[in-house]
Structure formats: structure tokens, C-alpha cells
XYZ file of C-alpha atoms in Angstrom:
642
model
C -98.106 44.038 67.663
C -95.357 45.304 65.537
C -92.348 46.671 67.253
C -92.127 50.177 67.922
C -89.055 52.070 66.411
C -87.872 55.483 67.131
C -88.128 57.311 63.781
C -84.516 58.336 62.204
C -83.533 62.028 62.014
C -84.575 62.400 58.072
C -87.957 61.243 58.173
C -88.615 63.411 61.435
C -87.735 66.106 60.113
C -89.891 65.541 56.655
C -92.926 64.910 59.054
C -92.507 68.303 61.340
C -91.757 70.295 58.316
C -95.287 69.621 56.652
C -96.717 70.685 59.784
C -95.338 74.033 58.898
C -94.328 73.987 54.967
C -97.693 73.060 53.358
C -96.859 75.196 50.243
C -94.652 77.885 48.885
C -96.848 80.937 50.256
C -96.327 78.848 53.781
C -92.368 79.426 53.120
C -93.218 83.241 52.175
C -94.856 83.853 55.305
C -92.559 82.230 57.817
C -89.580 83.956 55.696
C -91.034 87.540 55.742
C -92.166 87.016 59.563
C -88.350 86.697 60.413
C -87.698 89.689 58.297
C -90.105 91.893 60.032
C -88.909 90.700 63.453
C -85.732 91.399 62.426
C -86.452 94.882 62.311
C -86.298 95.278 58.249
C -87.958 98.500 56.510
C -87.810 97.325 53.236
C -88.459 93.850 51.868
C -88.416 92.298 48.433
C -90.244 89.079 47.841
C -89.008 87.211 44.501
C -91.282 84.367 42.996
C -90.569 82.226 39.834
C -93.264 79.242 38.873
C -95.578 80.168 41.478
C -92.491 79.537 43.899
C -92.388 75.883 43.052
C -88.751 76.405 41.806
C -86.898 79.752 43.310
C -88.360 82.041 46.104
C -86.112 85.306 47.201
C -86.587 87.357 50.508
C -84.636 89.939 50.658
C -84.234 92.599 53.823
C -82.402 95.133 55.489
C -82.888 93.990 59.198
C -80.572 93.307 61.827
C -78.537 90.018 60.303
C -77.044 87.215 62.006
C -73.422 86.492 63.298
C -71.028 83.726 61.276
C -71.641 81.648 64.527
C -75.502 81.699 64.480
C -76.308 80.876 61.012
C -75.961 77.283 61.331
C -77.782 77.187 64.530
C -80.655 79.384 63.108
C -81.487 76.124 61.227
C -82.130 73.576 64.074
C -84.957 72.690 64.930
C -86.288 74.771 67.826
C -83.549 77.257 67.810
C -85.023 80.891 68.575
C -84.001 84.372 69.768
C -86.795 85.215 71.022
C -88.071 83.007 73.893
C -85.724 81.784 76.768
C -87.820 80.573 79.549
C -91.743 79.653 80.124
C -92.851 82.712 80.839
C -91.503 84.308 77.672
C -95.150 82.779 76.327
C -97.152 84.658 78.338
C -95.598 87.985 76.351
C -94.858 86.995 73.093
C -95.208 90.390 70.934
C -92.998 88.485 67.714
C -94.513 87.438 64.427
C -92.115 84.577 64.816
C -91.052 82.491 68.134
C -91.477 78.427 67.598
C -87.868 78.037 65.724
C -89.337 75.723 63.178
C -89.644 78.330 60.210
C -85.861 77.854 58.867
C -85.673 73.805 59.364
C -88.910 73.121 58.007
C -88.048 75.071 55.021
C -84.503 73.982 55.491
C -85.798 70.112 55.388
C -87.676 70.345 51.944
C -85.915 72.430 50.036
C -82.352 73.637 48.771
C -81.716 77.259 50.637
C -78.869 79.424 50.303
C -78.368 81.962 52.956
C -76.623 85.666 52.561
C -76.252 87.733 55.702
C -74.865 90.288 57.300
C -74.368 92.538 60.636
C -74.088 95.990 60.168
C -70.909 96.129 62.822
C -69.206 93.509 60.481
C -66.662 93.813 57.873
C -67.681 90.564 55.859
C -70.894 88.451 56.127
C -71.484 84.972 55.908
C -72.386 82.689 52.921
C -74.631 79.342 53.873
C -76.076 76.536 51.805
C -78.225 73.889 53.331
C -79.623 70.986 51.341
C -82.231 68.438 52.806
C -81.196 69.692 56.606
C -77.952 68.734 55.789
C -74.931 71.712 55.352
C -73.214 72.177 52.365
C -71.336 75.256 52.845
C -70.722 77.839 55.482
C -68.237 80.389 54.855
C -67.451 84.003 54.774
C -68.724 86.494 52.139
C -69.188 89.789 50.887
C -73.253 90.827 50.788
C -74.683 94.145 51.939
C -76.201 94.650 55.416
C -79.367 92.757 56.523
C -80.455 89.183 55.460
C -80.960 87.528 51.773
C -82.458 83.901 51.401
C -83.397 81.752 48.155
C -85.214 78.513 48.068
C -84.875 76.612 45.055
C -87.073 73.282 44.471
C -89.412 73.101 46.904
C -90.012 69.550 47.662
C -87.830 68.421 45.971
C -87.265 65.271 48.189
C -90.571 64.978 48.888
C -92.185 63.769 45.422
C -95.790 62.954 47.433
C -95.724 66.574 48.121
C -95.007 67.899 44.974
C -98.023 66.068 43.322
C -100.686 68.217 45.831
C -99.242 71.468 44.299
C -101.612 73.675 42.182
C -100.745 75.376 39.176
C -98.221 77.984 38.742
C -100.472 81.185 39.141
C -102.927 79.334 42.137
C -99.700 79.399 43.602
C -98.199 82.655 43.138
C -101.994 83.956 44.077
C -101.720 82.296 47.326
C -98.393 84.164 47.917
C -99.746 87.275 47.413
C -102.750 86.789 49.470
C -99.827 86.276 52.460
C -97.634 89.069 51.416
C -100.889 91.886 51.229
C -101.891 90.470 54.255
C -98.447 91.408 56.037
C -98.268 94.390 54.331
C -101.541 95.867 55.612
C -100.105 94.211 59.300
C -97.198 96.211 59.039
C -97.995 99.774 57.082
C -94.198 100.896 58.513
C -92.293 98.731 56.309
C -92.045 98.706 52.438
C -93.120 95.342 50.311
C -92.136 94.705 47.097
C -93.732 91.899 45.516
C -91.996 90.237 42.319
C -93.605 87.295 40.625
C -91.794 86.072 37.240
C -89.905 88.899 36.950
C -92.371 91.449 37.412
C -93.512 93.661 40.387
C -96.523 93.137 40.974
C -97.427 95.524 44.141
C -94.908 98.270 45.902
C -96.121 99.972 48.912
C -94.973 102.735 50.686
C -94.056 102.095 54.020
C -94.943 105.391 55.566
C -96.458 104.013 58.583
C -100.013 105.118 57.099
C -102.107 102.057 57.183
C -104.629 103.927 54.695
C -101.752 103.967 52.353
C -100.853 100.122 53.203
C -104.493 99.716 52.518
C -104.457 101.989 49.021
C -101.389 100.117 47.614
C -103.319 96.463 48.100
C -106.346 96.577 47.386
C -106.396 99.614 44.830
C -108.513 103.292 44.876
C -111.651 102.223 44.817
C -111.616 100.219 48.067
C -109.936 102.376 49.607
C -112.558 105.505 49.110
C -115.086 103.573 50.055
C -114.208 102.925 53.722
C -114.916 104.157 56.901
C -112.389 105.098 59.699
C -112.811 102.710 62.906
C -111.221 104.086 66.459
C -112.513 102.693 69.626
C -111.342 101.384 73.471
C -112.998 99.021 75.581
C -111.667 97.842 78.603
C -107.819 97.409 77.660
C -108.708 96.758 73.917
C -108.343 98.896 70.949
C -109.180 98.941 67.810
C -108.702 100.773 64.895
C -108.760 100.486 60.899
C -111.369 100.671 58.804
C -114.468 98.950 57.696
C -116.375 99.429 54.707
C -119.760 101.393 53.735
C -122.521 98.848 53.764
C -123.842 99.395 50.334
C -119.919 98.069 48.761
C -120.308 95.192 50.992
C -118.639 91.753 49.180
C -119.735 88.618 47.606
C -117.777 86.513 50.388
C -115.440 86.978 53.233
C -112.087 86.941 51.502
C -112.278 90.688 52.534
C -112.206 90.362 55.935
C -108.987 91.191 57.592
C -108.171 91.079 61.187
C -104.608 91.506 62.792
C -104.198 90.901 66.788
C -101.067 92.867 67.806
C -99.557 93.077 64.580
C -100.470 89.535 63.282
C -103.125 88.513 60.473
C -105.311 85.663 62.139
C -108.759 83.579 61.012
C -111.170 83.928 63.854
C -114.504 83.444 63.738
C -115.097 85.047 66.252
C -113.747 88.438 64.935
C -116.084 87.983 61.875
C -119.047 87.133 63.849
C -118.721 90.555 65.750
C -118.114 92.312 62.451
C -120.989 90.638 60.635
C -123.467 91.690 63.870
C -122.396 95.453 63.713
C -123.273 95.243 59.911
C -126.855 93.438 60.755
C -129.493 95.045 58.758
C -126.940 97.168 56.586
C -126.058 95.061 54.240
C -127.891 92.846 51.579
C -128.420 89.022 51.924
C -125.704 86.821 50.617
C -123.174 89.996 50.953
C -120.671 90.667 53.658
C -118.790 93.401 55.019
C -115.252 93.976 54.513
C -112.446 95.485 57.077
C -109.093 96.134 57.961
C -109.595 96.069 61.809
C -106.076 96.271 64.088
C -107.082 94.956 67.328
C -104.438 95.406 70.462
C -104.375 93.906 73.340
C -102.184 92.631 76.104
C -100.239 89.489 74.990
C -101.243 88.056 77.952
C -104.961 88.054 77.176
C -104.317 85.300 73.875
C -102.774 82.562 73.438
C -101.154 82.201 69.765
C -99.074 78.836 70.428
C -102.252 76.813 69.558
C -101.670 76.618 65.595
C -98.249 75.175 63.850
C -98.456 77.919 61.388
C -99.190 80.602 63.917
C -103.038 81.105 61.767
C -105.152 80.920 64.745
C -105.173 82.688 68.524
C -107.067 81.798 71.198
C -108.718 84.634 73.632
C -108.660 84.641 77.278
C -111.861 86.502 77.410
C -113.559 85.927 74.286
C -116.984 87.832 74.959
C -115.045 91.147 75.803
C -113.234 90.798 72.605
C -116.118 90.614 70.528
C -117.987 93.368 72.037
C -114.656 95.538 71.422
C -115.212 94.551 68.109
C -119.033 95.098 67.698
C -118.729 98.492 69.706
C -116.032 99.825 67.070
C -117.504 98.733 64.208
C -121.269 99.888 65.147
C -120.046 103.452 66.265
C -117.580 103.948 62.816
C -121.403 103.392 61.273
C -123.269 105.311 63.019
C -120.963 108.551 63.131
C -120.989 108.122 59.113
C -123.945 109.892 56.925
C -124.341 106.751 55.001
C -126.522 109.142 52.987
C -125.669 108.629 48.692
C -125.659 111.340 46.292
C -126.392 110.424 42.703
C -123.685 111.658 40.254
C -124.631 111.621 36.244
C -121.225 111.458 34.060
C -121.154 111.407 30.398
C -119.156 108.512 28.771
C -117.752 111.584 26.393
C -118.351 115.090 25.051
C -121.865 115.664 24.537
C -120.546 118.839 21.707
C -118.787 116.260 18.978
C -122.174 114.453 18.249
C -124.345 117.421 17.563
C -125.614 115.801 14.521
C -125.271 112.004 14.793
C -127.663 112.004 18.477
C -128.290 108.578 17.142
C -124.452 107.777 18.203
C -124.470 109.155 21.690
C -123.181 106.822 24.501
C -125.825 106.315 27.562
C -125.436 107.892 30.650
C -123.288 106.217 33.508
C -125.151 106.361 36.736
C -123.007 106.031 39.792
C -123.604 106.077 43.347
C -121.004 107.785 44.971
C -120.742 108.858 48.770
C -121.236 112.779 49.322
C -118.321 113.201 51.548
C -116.429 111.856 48.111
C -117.466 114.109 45.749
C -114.890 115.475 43.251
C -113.586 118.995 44.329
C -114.266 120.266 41.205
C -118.129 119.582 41.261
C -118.390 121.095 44.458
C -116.351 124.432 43.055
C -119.893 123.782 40.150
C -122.347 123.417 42.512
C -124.024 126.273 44.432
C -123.223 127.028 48.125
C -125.529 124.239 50.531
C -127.106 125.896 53.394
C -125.605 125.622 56.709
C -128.557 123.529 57.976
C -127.802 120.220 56.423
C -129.152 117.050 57.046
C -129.121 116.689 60.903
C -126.751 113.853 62.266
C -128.243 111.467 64.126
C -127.722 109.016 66.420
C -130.615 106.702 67.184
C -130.788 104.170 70.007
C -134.235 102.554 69.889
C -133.920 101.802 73.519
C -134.148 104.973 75.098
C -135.948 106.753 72.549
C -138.466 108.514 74.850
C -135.164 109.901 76.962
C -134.049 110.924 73.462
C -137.250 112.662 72.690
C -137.165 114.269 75.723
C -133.511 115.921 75.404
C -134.581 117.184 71.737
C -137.540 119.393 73.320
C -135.052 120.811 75.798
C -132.477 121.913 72.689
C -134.953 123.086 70.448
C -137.679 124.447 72.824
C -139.066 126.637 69.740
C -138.727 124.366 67.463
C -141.749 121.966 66.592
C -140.782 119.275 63.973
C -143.689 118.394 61.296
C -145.038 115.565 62.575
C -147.749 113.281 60.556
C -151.005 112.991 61.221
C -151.317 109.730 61.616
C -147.316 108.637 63.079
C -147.532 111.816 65.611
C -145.144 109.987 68.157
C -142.287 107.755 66.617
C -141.213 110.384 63.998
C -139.081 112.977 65.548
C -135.725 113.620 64.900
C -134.114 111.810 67.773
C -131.286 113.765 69.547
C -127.999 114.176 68.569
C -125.089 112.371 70.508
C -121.940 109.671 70.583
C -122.225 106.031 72.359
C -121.248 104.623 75.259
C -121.684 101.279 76.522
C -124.562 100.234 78.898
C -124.570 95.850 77.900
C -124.289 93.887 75.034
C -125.211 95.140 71.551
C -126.541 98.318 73.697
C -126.061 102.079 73.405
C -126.470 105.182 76.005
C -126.723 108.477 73.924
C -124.433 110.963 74.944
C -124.693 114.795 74.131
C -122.002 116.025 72.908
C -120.601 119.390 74.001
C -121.969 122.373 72.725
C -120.291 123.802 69.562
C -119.292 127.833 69.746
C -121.853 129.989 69.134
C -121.730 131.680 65.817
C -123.385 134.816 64.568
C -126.251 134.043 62.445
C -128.894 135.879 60.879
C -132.740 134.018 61.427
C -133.018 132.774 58.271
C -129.992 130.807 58.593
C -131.241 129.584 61.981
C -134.094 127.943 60.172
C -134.610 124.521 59.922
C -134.338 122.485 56.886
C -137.092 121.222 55.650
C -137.860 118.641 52.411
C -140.841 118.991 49.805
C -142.402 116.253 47.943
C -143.069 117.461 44.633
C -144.268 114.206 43.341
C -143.965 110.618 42.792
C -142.108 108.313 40.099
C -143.384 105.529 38.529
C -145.975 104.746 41.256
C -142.459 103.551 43.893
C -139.908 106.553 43.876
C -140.810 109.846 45.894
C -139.199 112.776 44.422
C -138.923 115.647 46.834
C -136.781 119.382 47.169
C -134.780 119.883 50.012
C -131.894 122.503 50.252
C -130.340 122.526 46.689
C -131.012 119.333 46.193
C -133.389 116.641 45.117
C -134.333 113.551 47.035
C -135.582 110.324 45.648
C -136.668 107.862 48.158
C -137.575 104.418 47.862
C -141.058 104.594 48.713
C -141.372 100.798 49.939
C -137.761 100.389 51.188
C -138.393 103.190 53.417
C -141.626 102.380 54.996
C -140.194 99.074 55.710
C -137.299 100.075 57.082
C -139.252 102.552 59.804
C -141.870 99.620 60.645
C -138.518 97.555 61.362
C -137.308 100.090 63.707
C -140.813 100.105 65.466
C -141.098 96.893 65.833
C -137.244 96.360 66.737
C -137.558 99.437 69.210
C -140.353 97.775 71.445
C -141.959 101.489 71.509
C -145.145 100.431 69.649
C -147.634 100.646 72.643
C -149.237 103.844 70.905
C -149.804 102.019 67.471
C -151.881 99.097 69.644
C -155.347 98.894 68.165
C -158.372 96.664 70.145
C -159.822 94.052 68.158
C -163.791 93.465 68.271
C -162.997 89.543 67.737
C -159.771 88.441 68.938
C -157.531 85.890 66.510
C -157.375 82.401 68.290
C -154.023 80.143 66.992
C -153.239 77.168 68.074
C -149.582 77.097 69.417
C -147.060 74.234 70.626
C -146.990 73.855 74.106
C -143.160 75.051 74.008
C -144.312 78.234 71.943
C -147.181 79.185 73.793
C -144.863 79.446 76.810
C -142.590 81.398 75.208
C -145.325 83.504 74.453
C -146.788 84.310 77.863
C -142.998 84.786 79.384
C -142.289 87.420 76.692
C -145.744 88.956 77.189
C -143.811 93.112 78.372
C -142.129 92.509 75.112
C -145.291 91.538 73.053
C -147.185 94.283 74.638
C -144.025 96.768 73.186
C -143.925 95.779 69.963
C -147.861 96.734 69.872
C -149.388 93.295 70.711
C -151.923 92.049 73.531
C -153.065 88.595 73.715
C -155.631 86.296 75.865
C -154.000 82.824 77.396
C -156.609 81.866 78.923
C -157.218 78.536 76.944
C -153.932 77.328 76.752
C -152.629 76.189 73.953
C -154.803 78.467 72.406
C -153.676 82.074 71.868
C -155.897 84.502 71.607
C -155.062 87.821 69.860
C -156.775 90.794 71.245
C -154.376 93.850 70.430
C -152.435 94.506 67.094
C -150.223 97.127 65.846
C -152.131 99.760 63.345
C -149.508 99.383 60.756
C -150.295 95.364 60.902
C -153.742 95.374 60.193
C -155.315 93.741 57.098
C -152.581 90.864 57.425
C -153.078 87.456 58.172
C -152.460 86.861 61.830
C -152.607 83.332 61.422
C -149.332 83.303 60.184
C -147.901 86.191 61.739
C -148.353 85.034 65.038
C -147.160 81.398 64.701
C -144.165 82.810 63.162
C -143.343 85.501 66.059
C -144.156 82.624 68.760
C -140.910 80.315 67.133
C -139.002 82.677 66.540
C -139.445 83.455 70.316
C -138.760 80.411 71.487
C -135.909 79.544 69.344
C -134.171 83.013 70.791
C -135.956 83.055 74.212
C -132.336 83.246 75.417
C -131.736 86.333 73.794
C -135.090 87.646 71.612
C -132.632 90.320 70.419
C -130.860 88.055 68.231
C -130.332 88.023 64.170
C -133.102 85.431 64.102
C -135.716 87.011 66.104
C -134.774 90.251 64.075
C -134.959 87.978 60.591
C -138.903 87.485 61.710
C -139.170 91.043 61.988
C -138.304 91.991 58.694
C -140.626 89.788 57.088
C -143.529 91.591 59.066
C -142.526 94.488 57.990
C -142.211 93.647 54.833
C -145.146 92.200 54.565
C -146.719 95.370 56.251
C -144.952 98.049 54.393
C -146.890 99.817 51.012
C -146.333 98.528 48.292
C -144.876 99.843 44.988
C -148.053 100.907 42.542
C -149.958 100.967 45.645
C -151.979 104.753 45.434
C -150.643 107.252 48.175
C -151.661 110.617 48.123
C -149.447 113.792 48.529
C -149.756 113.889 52.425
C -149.044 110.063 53.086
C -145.451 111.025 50.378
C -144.685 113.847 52.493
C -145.119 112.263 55.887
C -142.920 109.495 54.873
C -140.158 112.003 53.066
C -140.248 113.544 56.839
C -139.380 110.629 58.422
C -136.677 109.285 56.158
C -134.913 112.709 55.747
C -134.682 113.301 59.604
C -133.650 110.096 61.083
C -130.351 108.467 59.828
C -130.852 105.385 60.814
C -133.224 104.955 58.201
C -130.969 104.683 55.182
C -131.196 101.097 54.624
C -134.232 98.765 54.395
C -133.785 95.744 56.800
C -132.438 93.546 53.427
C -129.608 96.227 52.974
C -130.619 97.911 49.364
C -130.392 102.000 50.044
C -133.486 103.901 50.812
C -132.510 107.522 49.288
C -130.191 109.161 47.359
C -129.848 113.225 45.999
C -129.216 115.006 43.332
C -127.666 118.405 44.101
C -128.944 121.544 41.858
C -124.956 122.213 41.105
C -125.082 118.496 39.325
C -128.646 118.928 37.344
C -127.252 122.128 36.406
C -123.905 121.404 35.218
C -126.091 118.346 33.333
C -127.683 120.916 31.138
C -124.612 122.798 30.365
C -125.989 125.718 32.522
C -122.866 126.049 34.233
């Protein structure tokens, strides 16, 4: 066996500084982490070569003492832990002392600093961990550092660095993501001599939010503020139809410090299930606070990951906030028509005339001055509502005691799953569950009857055998004739309050089942029965289907029920879960009408009804929107008749 030597001080240090230093946006963040603990309110962050050759942070924090700056770059040296239990409550960005040696230890640093009750501050060079010059200096309050050739002494590093502007991206990415971390204090990003981002600092994380990622982001999010047991969060997430191509997106900051969990994302993803499209994922800016007590963040060298105490309450923190932000939003789309240009300077060349832009824009973002165009909307606008499939009969009942004179228009044939559900805010009951809550009654206001009527929506006919067109208000409504049907055969189904759609069959379906399956058939038999099923197990492993939902008939059962018995028994933990609900989309998709399919006027109407009343239905299960309007003010300003 070879002898074993103690490794010298050099290559030590080399070996614990790629631990930390992996590349210049790893300097970046452990530089601009000191700053912020420092207590700095502005901070300038210089790159040059995609900070392969000269890096600048500049702040106005606290400073160090002439004594301390040497010291600052040992290994292990820190301010702010002094015994063991200073782990347990670690509220720093910063608190392992390996940021300045590790950088220190692979670069060529100068140091400028200075104390506010000093007269002079303190000039420091450090090559390779070793000092080249410590002395006293002029330099204004606060802290300025530059590394120069990073790597320098470390050639095998050098060779794994990307190009110039992968590099300078990645220190960006690190820089917005401490800037939306810390909306209080102003960034200001340089990179080859030109600022690339400035924000504001006004504590506003909205504005933190604006100045990273740009307007159009930033309209298109929702506000998230929620509490469960000790945890908050806050932030935004955003509207399910602008959801992303991939995660990059995703932000999450636990007490003031961007981590990668994927846990968080998990959570995030769940509140979003049936929102969004496949292959797309929701974005966020989500600040989540809790005791420092409750995590553990001295499990990563870089400080990237935490650890939870109690994971499970996290996440539902998490779902909770995210699913209630949704659900007190419209989600309901108006369609806006702009012209590319003025319609008057082409009078006689129509040939020339640029196409119209068609552009789905949210209606609580509408331009002020098309609503100053448009005509006054009724008070009686869409109702908000709040659905929880679970206790929709509870629901039901707390409507008829609101609106006691008030009778809904109910379908012929859907006469009990259609009625506007009551209106109310969450609470928790369990996980992924919701308790409806009325809220308090509003001040009574003088009205005259007619504008204590109820809205109401008229189909005045049908587009291109798929697209309802119907009148409601001053507007027009164009609904997605298969997306919607889909989407309300989902909730059904999803609901387990199908028991009135259950329709005898003369000759019951027999399917053979695995053994495994046709057990977790007869154990979920009170769900079955809910979601509008009945079934004979009498000849085990034979199934035998005697029931069926209304909406389901004229499928083929022979693959409908194989498919809900796996699914079953791959979830019979949970049957709640993302792949029990994937199952259910399919039948409902497969179930739904049909574009070109021939519906007369009543069938159009009755599903209008039941779209324009509930909003939960404003997505079909695969995410693509279900409606959108046209307000009169818009067709009419179209025309040129305002």
C-alpha cells in the first residue's frame, strides 16, 4: 500500500476551493452574498470575458477593519457563527467562511474597504492564498473587490470553461436570482462595459420582478399570499395559459435565499394540475418563510440546496398558496383585435393592408383607454366561483339559501351537476383538500330590480361546426365546444358525484382483469359507484359491468375498464393522484362531442350555461382555454363606430 501523506497547504486549498469556485458566476454569488449580509443597498457587479479575466463587486455595506481583512481570507474565518448552536438559526446568505479563500486560492483579488467610523480604509492584494500587500488607503465607505484571472493556477480548470457569453449568462442567471431574493437592494449588472439590468431597490418585489424578467412577465402573474402552520408564502405565480417550455422559470427563495428543491416544484407543478398544457410548466416567484430552525442549509458546499425538517407541511404550504392565488383569479380571457397600423392611409391599396393581430390578453389587463371606449358592463358580471368537487352537494345547498328566488337554468338532460356552486375562500380540511367558506356579506346597496337581475348568456349560433358563439352582457362569448364538454365530464368524474348519471345495463360487460387489478377494483368499489359505475365480482377475475355513466355510453368498455382498474391499482395508495387523474382525462376525452359532430340549439345553450357559470371550467383537462369574449366596446371601436 502506498504511504499515506498529509497533503501540503497549496494543494488543499486548490481542492476545497473547487468545492466552492466551480466557475466565475460561483465567485459572483459568494461575492454578492457577503455584500448583502453586509447590509449594502446598492451593488454593482462588473464582468469582462464572461468573468474569465476581471470580475468587480462593488457595495456600500458595513466594511471591514485594517485588522480583519487578512483574516477574512482564511479558511473558515466568519462573523457570523460562534458556537454550535449558531446553526440551528442561521438567517445569513453567507456563514461557512470559505467564500473569500476559495476565491482567494484561484485567483488574483485585490481588496478596497472601508468603515464608515474610519478616516482611511485599507488596501489588500492576495495572490494564490498568499498576501501581497496590505496597507492603508483612501476608498469610499463600504467594500470593493476585483478578481482578475480566474484559474489562473489551475490550467485543468481553465480548460472546462465555456465560452465568453455561456459564461456571462450564467452570471446573470445568479445575479437576477438575488435580485428578485432581495427586492430592497439595488443591482446593477455590467457585462463588457455595458449595463445590462438596473433595478430599483424599492423593496417592491413586483418591481424586482419587472426589472428581470421584463413587462410582459410581469403582467401576466398572479399575486400569491398564504399561512399554514408557521409558514408563509408570498410572490407570485403565473396564469396557466403563459405557462413555459421548461422549468428555468421556477424560482423559489427560503428566507431570503434562492434554492433548487424538488420538492418546491413538485408542489407548484400539483397546484397547476389540469391548468396547464402537456410539456409546459408553470412559472413563480414564491418567497417562502419559515423558522430557521425548521431547515437545514449546511448540506450543500455552495449553499444550492436546504433540507426540510418537515417536508410534507412544506409542500402543502406550497400547494395551498399556489391553488388559492388560482382559484381567487377569473382566469377568464378577453379577445382584443389590434391593427398592425392605420386602417385610413390604405383606402385605396386594400390589397396592402397588414392582417389583424389577435391577442389574448387577461380582462383585468385591459388598456384604460379601451375601457374609457367600451360601454358601461352591468353590475352582474360573471359570478366568482369557487368550486370544491368534494362537498358540492353542501355547496348546492348554501346557494338555495342565498338566492331563495332565484332558480338557475338548468338543462334538461344535466338537471343536477350544473349549478353555479356557491361563492367562498378555502380553508384546509387534508391534503390537496378544500372547505368552502362564505365570505361575509358585502353592504347592501340600493338597487333598482333590473339591476338585481341575473346575468344570463345567449347562444346565437355556432362556428365552424366547434366554436359556440353566444351574447352575454356587452359581450360575446366563444366557447370551445369540445374543450368544454370535456373539461365538465372531467370534473364529474374527478368529483365522485356521478351516482345520478348511473344508467343499468340489460347485458353487463364481462373483462378479464389481473388478479392484482381486480382487487383493486372491488376495494375501491364506494369510489366506482361515485364516479357512476356498478359492477358484478362474482366470477373473479372476471368483472362484470352492470352500471355506466350516461355520458359514457356508446364507448368501448373493454378498454375503459381495464384502463380505470391499473390505474387503480398503480395509485391505490392515493386514487387522487396525477396518474389516476391522467386516466380520467382520456375518458373524458374520449366521451366528450366532438368538433363537426351536429348539436342542436338547446344542447349549445345548455353547455354555454354550464361553462359561463362555473369557473372552474376554464381549462380543458390538457390546459388549452375553453372561452374567451369579445366586449361590444371592442367590436365597436373595430368598425370605427366609436
Amino acid at each position: 500500500m502506498p504511504k499515506i501523506n498529509v497533503l501540503n497547504k497549496e494543494i488543499s486549498e486548490l481542492i476545497a476551493a473547487g468545492e466552492v469556485i466551480e466557475r466565475p458566476s460561483s465567485v459572483i454569488k459568494e461575492l454578492v452574498e457577503n455584500s448583502v449580509d453586509a447590509g449594502a443597498r446598492h451593488i454593482t457587479v462588473e464582468i469582462k470575458n464572461g468573468g474569465a479575466t476581471y470580475m468587480r463587486v462593488t457595495d456600500d455595506g458595513c466594511g471591514m477593519a485594517f485588522d480583519d481583512v487578512p483574516t477574512a481570507f482564511l479558511r473558515h474565518a466568519t462573523s457570523k457563527i460562534v458556537n454550535k448552536t449558531d446553526l440551528d438559526n442561521i438567517c445569513t446568505l453567507g456563514f461557512r467562511g470559505e467564500a473569500l479563500a476559495s476565491v482567494a486560492a484561484v485567483s488574483r483579488v485585490e481588496l478596497m474597504t472601508k468603515l464608515p467610523s474610519e478616516t482611511y480604509g485599507t488596501l489588500y492584494r492576495i495572490e494564490g492564498s498568499e498576501e501581497v500587500l496590505h496597507e492603508r488607503s483612501g476608498c469610499p465607505d463600504g467594500t470593493t473587490i476585483i478578481i482578475r484571472d480566474l484559474f489562473y493556477n489551475v490550467p485543468a480548470r481553465q480548460k472546462f470553461m465555456k465560452k465568453d457569453v455561456t459564461e456571462a449568462n450564467a452570471v446573470s442567471q445568479i445575479l437576477q436570482k438575488i435580485t428578485l431574493s432581495h427586492p430592497e437592494v439595488s443591482f446593477r449588472m455590467i457585462r463588457d462595459n455595458r449595463t445590462e439590468f438596473n433595478s430599483g431597490g424599492d423593496g417592491e418585489l413586483f418591481t424586482a420582478v419587472y426589472a428581470v424578467y421584463g413587462r410582459d412577465f410581469a403582467r401576466d402573474l398572479i399575486p400569491v399570499d398564504y399561512e399554514f402552520e408557521g409558514i408563509k408564502v408570498g410572490g407570485y405565480v403565473i396564469k396557466p395559459l403563459y405557462a413555459k417550455n421548461n422549468r428555468t422559470f421556477q424560482n423559489f427563495f427560503v428566507n431570503g435565499r434562492y434554492v433548487k428543491s424538488r420538492l418546491c416544484s413538485s408542489a407548484l407543478e400539483s397546484a397547476f394540475t389540469n391548468m396547464v398544457m402537456t410539456g409546459k410548466f408553470p412559472a413563480c416567484v414564491l418567497m417562502i418563510d419559515l423558522p430557521p430552525s425548521a431547515m437545514d442549509v449546511n448540506i450543500h458546499p455552495a449553499k444550492a440546496e436546504v433540507r426540510f425538517t418537515n417536508e410534507k407541511t412544506v409542500s402543502d404550504a406550497i400547494y395551498f398558496a399556489v391553488k388559492n392565488a388560482l382559484m381567487n383569479d377569473g382566469l377568464i380571457y378577453e379577445f382584443e383585435l389590434k391593427p398592425n397600423t392605420d386602417w385610413t392611409k390604405h383606402e385605396e391599396k386594400a390589397e396592402e393592408l397588414p392582417q389583424q393581430e389577435f391577442i389574448f390578453t387577461p380582462v383585468d389587463k385591459i388598456e384604460e383607454t379601451e375601457k374609457a371606449i367600451a360601454e358601461p358592463v352591468s353590475a352582474a358580471s360573471v359570478p366568482v366561483v369557487k368550486v370544491d368537487p368534494i362537498s358540492e352537494t353542501k355547496q348546492t345547498e348554501e346557494r338555495h339559501e342565498a338566492q331563495p328566488d332565484s332558480e338557475p337554468v338548468v338543462p334538461k338532460d344535466e338537471a343536477a351537476g350544473t349549478k353555479p356552486q356557491a361563492i367562498g375562500d378555502f380553508k384546509y380540511i387534508s391534503a390537496k383538500s378544500f372547505e368552502s367558506v362564505p365570505k361575509p356579506v358585502p353592504a347592501v346597496r340600493t338597487e333598482t330590480p333590473a339591476e338585481e337581475k341575473k346575468t344570463s348568456i345567449r347562444v346565437i349560433g355556432e362556428a365552424f361546426k366547434n366554436y359556440i358563439m353566444a351574447e352575454a352582457d356587452n359581450s360575446i362569448i366563444m366557447i370551445d365546444k369540445h374543450a368544454a364538454h370535456e373539461r365538465i365530464i372531467f370534473e364529474r368524474l374527478k368529483s365522485r358525484n356521478c351516482r345520478q348519471y348511473s344508467q343499468m345495463l340489460i347485458s353487463g360487460v364481462k373483462v378479464l382483469l389481473p388478479l392484482n387489478e381486480f382487487d383493486a377494483m372491488e376495494n375501491n368499489t364506494e369510489l366506482l359507484a361515485d364516479m357512476g359505475f356498478q359492477f358484478d365480482f362474482s366470477e373473479k377475475p372476471c368483472i362484470i359491468a352492470t352500471a355506466v355513466p350516461t355520458f359514457l355510453m356508446g364507448l368501448d368498455f373493454d378498454e375503459i375498464i381495464p384502463e380505470i382498474a391499473e390505474n387503480l391499482y398503480m395509485c391505490r395508495q392515493n386514487p387522487q393522484t396525477h396518474i389516476f387523474d391522467d386516466m380520467l382525462h382520456t375518458i373524458a376525452c374520449k366521451s366528450a362531442i366532438k368538433a363537426n359532430d351536429k348539436n342542436d340549439i338547446t344542447e349549445l345553450q345548455s353547455l354555454a350555461e354550464q361553462v359561463y357559470f362555473n369557473d372552474n371550467i376554464r381549462h380543458c383537462p390538457h390546459g388549452r382555454p375553453v372561452m374567451f369574449t369579445m366586449t361590444k366596446g371592442n367590436i365597436e371601436h373595430q368598425f370605427r363606430r366609436t
